[in-house]
Coordinates of C-alpha atoms in Angstrom, one line a residue:
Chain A
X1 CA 0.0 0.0 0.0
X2 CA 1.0 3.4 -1.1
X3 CA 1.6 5.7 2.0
X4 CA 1.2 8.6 1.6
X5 CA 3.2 10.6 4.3
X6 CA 6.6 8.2 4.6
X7 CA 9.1 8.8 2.3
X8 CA 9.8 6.2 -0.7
X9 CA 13.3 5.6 -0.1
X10 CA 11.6 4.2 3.5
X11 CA 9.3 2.0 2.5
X12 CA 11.5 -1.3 2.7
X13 CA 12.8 -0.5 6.2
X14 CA 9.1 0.3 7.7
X15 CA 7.9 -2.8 5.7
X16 CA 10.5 -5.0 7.8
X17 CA 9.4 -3.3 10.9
X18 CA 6.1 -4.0 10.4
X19 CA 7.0 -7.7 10.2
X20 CA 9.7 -7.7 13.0
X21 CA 6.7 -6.1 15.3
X22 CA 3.7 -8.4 14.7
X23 CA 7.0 -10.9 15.6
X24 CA 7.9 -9.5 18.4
X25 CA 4.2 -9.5 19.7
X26 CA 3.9 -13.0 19.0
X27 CA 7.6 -14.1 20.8
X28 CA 6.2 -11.5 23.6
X29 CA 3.1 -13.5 23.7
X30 CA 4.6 -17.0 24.9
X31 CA 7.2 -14.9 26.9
X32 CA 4.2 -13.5 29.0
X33 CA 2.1 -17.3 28.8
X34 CA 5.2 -18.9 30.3
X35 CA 5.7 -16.3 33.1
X36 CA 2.3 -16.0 33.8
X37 CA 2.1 -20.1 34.5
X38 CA 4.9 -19.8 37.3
X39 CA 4.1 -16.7 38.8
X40 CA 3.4 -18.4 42.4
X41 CA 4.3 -15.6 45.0
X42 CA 7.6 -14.4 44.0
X43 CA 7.6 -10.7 43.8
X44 CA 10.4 -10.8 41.5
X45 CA 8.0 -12.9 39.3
X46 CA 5.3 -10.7 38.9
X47 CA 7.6 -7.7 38.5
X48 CA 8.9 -9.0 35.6
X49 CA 5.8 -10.4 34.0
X50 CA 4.2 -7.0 34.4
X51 CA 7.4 -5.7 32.8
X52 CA 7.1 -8.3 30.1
X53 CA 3.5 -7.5 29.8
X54 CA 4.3 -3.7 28.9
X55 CA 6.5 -4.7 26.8
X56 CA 3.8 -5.4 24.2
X57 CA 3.1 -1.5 24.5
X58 CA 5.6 0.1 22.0
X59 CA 5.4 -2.5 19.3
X60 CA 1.5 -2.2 19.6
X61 CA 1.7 1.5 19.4
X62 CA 4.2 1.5 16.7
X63 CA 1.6 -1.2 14.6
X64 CA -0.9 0.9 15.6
X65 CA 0.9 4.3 14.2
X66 CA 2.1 2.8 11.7
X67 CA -1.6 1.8 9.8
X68 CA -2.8 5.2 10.4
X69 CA 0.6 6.8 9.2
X70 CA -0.1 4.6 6.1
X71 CA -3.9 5.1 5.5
X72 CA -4.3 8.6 7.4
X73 CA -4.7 11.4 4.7
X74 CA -5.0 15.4 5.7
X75 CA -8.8 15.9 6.6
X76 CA -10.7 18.9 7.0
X77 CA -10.3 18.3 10.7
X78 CA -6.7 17.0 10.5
X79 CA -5.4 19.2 7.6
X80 CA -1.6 18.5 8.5
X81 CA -2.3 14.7 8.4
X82 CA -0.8 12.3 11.2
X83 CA 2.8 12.4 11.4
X84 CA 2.6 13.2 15.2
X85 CA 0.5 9.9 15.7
X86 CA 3.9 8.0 16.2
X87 CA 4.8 10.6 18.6
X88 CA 1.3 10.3 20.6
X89 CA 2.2 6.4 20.7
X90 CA 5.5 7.0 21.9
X91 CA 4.5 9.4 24.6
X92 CA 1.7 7.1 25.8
X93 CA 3.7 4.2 26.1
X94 CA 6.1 6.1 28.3
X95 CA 3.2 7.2 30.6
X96 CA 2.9 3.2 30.9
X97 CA 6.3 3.0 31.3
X98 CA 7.2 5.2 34.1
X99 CA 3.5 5.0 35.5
X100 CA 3.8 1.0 36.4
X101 CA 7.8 1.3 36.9
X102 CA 6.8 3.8 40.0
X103 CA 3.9 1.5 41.4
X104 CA 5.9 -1.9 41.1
X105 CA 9.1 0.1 43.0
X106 CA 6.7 0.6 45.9
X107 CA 5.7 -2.9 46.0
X108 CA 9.0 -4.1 46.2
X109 CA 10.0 -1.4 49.1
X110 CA 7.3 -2.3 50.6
X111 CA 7.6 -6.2 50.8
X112 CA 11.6 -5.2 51.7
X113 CA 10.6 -3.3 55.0
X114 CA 7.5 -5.4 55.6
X115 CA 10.5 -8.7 55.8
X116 CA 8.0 -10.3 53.7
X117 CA 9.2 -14.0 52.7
X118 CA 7.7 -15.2 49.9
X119 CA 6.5 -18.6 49.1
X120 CA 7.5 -20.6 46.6
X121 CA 6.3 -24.6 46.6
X122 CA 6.1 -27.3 44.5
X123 CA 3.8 -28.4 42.0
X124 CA 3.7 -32.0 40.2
X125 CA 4.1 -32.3 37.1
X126 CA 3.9 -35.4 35.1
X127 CA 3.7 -37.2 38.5
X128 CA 6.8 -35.8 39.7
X129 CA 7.4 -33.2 42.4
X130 CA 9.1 -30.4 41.0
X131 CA 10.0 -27.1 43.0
X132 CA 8.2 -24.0 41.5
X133 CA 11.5 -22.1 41.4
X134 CA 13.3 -23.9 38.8
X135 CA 10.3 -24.0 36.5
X136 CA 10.5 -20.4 37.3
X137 CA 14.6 -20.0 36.6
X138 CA 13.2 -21.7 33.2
X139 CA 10.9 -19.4 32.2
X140 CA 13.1 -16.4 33.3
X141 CA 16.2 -17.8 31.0
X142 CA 13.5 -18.0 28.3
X143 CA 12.5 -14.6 28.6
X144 CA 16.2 -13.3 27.6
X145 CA 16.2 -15.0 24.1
X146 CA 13.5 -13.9 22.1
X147 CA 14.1 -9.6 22.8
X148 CA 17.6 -9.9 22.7
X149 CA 17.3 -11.1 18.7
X150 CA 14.4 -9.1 18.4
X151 CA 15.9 -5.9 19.9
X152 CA 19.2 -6.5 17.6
X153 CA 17.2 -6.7 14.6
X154 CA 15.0 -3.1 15.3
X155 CA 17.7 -0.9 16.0
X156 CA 19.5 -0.2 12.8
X157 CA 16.0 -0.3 11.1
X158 CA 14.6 2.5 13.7
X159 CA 18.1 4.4 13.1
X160 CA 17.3 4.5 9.7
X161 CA 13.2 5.3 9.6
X162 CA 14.7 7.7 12.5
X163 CA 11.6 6.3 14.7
X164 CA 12.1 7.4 18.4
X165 CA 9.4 4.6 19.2
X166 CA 10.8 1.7 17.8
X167 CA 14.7 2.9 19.2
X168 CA 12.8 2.4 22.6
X169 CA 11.0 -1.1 21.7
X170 CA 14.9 -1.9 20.9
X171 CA 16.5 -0.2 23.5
X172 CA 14.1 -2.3 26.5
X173 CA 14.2 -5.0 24.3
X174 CA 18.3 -5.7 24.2
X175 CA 18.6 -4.0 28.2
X176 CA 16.1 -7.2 28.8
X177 CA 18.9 -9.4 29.6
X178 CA 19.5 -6.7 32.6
X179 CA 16.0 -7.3 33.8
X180 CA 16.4 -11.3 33.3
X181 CA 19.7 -11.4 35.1
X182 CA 18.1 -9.5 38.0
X183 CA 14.9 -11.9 38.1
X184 CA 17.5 -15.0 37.8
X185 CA 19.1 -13.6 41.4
X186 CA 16.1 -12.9 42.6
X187 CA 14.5 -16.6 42.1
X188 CA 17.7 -18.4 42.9
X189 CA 18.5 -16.0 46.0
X190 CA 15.3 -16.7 47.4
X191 CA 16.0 -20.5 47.0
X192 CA 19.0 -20.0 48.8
X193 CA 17.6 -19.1 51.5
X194 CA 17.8 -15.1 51.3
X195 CA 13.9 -13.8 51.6
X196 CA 15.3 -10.2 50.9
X197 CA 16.4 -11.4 47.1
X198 CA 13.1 -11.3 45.8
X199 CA 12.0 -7.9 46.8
X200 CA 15.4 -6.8 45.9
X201 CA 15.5 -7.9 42.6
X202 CA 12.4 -6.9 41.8
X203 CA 13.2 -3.4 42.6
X204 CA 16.1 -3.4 40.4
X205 CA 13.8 -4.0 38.0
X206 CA 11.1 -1.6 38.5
X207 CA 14.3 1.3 38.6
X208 CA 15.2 -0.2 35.3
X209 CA 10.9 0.1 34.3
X210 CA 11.5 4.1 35.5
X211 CA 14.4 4.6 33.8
X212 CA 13.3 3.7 30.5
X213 CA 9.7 5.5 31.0
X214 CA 11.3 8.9 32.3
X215 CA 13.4 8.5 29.0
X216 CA 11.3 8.0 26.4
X217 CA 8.7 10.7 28.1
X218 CA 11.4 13.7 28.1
X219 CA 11.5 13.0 24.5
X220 CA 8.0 12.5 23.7
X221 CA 7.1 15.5 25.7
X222 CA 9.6 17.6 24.1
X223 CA 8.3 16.2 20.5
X224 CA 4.5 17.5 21.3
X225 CA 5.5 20.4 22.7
X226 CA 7.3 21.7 19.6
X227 CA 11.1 20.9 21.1
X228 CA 13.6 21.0 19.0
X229 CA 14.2 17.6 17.7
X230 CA 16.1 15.2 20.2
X231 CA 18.7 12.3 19.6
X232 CA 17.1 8.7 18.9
X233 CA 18.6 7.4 22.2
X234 CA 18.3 10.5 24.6
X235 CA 16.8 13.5 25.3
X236 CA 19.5 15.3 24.2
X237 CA 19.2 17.9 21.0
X238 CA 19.7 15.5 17.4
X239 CA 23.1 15.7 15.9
X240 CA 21.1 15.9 12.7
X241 CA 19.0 18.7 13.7
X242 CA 21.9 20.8 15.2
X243 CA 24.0 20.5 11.8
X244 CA 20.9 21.3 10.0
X245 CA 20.4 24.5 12.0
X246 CA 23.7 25.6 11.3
X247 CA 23.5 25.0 7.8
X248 CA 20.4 27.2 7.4
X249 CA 21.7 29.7 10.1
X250 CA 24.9 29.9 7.7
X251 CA 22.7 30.8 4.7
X252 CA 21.0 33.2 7.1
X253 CA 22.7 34.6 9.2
X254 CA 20.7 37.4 10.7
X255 CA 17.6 35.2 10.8
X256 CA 16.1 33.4 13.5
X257 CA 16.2 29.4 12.9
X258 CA 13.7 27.4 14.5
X259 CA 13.1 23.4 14.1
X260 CA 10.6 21.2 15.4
X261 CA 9.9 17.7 14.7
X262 CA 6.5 15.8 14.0
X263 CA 7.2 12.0 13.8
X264 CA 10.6 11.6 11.9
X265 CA 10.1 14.7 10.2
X266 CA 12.2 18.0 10.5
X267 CA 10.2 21.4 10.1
X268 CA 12.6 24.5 9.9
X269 CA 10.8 27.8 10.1
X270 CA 13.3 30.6 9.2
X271 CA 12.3 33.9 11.0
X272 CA 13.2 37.4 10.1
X273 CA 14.1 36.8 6.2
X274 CA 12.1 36.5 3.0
X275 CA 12.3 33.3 1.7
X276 CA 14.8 33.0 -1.7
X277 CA 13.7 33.7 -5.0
X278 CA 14.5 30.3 -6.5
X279 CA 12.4 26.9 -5.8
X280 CA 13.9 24.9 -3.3
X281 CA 13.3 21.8 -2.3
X282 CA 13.1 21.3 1.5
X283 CA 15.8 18.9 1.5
X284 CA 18.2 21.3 -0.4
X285 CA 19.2 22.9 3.0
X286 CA 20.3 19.0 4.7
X287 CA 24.0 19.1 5.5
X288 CA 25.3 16.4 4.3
X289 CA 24.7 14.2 1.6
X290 CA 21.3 13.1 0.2
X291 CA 20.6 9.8 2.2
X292 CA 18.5 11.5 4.9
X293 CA 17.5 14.5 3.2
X294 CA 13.8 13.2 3.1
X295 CA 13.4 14.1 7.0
X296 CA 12.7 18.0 6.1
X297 CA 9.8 18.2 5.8
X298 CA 9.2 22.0 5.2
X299 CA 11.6 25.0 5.3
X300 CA 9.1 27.9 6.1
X301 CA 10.4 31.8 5.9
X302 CA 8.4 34.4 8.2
X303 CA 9.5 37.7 6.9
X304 CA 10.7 40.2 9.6
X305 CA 7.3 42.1 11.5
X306 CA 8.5 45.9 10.7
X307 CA 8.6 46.2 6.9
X308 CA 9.6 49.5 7.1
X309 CA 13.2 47.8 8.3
X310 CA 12.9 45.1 5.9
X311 CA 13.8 44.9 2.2
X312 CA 11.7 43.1 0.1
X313 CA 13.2 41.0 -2.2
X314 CA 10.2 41.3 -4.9
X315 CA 10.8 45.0 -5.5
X316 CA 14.7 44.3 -7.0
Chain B
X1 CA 24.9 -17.5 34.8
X2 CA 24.7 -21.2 33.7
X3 CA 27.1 -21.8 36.2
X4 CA 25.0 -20.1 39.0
X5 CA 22.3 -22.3 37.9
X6 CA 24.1 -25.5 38.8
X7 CA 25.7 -24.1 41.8
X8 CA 21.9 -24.1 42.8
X9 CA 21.1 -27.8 41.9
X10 CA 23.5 -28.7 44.8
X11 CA 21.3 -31.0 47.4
X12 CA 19.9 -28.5 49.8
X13 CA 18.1 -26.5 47.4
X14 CA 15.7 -24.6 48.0
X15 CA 16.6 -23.4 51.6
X16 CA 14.9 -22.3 54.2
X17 CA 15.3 -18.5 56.0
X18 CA 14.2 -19.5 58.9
X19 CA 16.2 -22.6 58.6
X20 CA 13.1 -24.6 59.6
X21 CA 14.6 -28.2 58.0
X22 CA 18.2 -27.5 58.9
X23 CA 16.8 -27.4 62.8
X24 CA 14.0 -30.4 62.2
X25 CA 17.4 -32.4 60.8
X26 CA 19.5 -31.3 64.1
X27 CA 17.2 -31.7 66.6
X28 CA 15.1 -34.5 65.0
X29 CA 11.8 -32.6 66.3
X30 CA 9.2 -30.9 64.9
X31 CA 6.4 -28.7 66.5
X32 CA 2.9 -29.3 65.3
X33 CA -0.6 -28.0 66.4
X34 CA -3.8 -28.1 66.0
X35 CA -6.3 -25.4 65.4
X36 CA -9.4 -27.0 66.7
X37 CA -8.2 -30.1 69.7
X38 CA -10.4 -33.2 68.0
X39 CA -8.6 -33.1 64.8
X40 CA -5.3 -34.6 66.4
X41 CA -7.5 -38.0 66.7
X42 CA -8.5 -37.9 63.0
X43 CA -7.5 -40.6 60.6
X44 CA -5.8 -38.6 57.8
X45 CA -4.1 -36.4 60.3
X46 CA -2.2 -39.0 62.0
X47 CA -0.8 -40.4 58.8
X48 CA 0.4 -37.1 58.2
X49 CA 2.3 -36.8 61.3
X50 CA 4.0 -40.2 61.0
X51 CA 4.3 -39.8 57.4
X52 CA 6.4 -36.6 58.1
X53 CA 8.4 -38.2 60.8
X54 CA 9.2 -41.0 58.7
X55 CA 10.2 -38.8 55.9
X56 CA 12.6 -36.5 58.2
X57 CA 13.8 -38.7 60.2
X58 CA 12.3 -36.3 63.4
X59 CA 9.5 -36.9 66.3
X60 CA 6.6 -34.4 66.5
X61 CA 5.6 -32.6 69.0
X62 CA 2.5 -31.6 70.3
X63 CA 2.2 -27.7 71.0
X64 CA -0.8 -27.2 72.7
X65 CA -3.0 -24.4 71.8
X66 CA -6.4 -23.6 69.9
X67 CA -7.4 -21.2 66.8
X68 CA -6.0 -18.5 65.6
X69 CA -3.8 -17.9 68.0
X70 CA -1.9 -20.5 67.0
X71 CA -1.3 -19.4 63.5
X72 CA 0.3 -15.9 64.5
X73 CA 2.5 -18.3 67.0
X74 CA 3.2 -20.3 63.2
X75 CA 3.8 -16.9 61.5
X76 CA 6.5 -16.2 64.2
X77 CA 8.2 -19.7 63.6
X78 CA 7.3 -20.9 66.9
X79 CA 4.7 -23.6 65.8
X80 CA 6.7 -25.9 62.7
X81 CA 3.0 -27.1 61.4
X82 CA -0.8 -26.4 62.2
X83 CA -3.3 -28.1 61.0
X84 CA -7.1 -27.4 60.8
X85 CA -9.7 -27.0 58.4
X86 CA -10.0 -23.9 56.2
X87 CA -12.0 -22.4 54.1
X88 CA -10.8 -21.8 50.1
X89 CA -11.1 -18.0 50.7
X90 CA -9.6 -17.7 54.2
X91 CA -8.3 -14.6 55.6
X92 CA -5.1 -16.4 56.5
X93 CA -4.1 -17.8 52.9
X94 CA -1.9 -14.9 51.8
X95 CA -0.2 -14.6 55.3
X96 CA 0.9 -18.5 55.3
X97 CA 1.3 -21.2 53.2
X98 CA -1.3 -23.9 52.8
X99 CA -0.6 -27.5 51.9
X100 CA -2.5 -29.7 49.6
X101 CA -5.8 -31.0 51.6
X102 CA -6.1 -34.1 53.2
X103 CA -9.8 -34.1 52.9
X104 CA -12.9 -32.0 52.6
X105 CA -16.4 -31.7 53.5
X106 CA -19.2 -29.1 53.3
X107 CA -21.0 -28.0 50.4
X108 CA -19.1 -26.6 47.3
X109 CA -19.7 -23.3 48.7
X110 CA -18.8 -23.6 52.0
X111 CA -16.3 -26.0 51.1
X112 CA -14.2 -27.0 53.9
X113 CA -10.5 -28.7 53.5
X114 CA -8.5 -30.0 56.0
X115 CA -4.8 -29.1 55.7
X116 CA -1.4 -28.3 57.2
X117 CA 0.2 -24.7 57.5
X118 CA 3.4 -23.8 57.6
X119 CA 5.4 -20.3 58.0
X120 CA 5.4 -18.5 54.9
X121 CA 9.2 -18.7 53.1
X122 CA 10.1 -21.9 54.8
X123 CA 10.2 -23.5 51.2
X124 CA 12.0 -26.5 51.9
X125 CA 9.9 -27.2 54.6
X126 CA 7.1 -26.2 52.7
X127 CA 7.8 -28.8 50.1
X128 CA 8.8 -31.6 53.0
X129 CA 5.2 -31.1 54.1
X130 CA 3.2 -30.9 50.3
X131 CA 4.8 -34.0 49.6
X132 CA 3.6 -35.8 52.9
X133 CA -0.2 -34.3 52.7
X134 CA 0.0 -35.4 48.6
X135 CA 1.1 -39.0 50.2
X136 CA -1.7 -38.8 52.7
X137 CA -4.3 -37.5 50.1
X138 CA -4.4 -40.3 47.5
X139 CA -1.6 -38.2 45.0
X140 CA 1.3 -40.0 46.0
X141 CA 4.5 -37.9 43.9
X142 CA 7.7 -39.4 43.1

């Protein structure tokens, strides 16, 4: 299907995105049946189901984005289209994030000064007695396969659709070994005898949950509040953008350069000049080389207020 | 981590904080109690009891008591085992750790099912005790 908002040269990479995500949902999906099966009363355990669980958040929200990216045309009551729906996604999914990150970190602090000891017996299984714990190291160790490939696979493709959402999908997905390690201590620390290990573990993990949602929500906010556009992996100000700006600024000196960005797209609004008298094409003005040229969007000029102190270029 | 792993199949796995087996083994004694006095005489409790002992290796003993008073003394790692009859949605289920039942009675709603309890955590012991309550309730495990 045609889309009508990414750029061509994109198409393969979002098409292999696509497929990677409904993947990832599935291998998320047995991740999240195994888990759930062993629960039993292990903090630890449920900590990093729930984490597991939220995990199906950004590739949902990126599918999600995605369709209405590819089917969304400007209406009368969305004339600018639905770039920003990515950035919607990404900003919900780091409420989620940081939301459940916060709530799980008080379970665990709680259970820690509470000296809670957790339970974890046995259950038969094909007429044999079989200590819960190991079927739960089993299902932890599982866990750390599937998003490690996964994650791999989506960052080079969200470095080159330059998609903020997908970058965090990849980023939790290949920090999930962290997370399994952490639930591995806390399951075979609690069969060692050290009730603490569970609580303790599963408040590395919740930190972990924080950290990734007060990431990707600096950078979401930023995005819907008209920021200037931020890195892929931080909330710090794009290399891209910032060698962009001082190419215009270089063309322009006295004006004032603004960017924004609305899903992977730059807009560059050029304050205080008239725009030049020659067509351009919006990516005439990127940097360096043509590859990534398609992410300006729009170079806008807003001549100065005063015209009495302004020259206008028609009247040459 | 494959290596922590087996470091954990060593024998003595899972342990106990509380170290409730590790004293059962030294002492070759365990504490038991029942919540209501005319249980001890019942048929599926008494196999319980010597199916334990025979299992550990250890002589109960009786710790005299009634209701739930004895399950806070359990909670505190006085009491080893208590047994009694509970209801599926007791108060108590999330505060210790209930073994399989050794038999019930009542109506499906008011289902009653008499079991052992033991101090949350205590997995090892935990297990000692599922297994002897599966032997005793017709599920023997190998």
């Amino acid at each position: 299907m045609k889309n009508p908002h990414l750029p061509p040269q994109l198409a393969t990479a979002m098409r292999q995105a696509v497929v990677l995500e409904y993947w990832n949902l599935f291998w998320s999906g047995t991740i999240i049946l195994a888990m759930g099966l062993v629960l039993g009363q292990s903090q630890t355990m449920k900590t990093a189901w729930i984490e597991d669980t939220l995990g199906l958040v950004p590739p949902i929200m990126f599918l999600i984005s995605a369709q209405v990216e590819q089917r969304g045309r400007g209406s009368k009551r969305f004339p600018f289209g639905f770039h920003r729906v990515n950035s919607l996604g990404f900003f919900v999914a780091a409420v989620a994030l940081a939301t459940v990150g916060g709530v799980l970190l008080c379970d665990a602090a709680i259970a820690l000064l509470a000296a809670e000891h957790p339970t974890v017996a046995s259950v038969v299984l094909f007429g044999h007695e079989v200590w819960l714990g190991w079927l739960m190291i089993a299902a932890q160790v599982y866990s750390l396969i599937p998003p490690m490939i996964i994650g791999r696979k989506e960052l080079p493709l969200a470095e080159t659709l330059n998609d903020k959402l997908l970058h965090t999908d990849a980023l939790m997905n290949k920090a999930n070994w962290l997370t399994g390690a952490a639930g591995l201590f806390g399951v075979i620390g609690l069969g060692s005898g050290w009730w603490w290990a569970d609580s303790l573990a599963a408040g590395i993990i919740s930190l972990d949950i924080i950290n990734d949602g007060i990431k990707a929500l600096r950078s979401s906010t930023a995005e819907l509040i008209d920021g200037a556009p931020r890195a892929l992996s931080s909330p710090e100000l794009s290399d891209d953008a910032l060698a962009l700006r001082r190419r215009v600024q270089s063309e322009f000196p006295e004006a004032d350069v603004r960017l924004r960005e609305t899903g992977r797209l730059i807009h560059v609004e050029v304050h205080g000049v008239h725009s030049p008298l020659e067509n351009r094409h919006p990516g005439h003005y990127w940097p360096s080389g043509d590859e990534r040229s398609w992410r300006v969007a729009q170079v806008s000029f807003v001549p100065p207020a005063d015209k009495k102190n302004s020259e206008d270029p028609s009247a040459q | 981590m494959t290596g922590l792993v087996l470091l954990c199949g060593c024998d003595g796995f899972p342990r106990d904080p509380g170290e409730t087996s590790q004293r059962v083994v030294r002492e070759k004694a365990f504490r038991v109690a029942f919540v209501a006095p005319e249980i001890s005489g019942e048929a599926p409790v008494s196999r319980l009891i010597r199916q334990l002992e025979k299992a550990t290796g250890a002589r109960s003993e009786v710790v005299p008591g009634s209701g739930e008073a004895l399950l806070a003394r359990l909670q505190s790692g006085e009491v080893d085992v208590v047994v009694g009859r509970f209801q599926a949605g007791s108060p108590w289920a999330s505060e210790i750790s209930m073994g399989p039942a050794l038999s019930a009675s009542g109506a499906p709603e008011n289902r009653l099912e008499l079991k052992a309890a033991m101090r949350n955590g205590e997995n090892r012991w935990i297990m000692q005790v599922e297994r002897a309550s599966r032997v005793v309730g017709g599920g023997e495990v190998r």
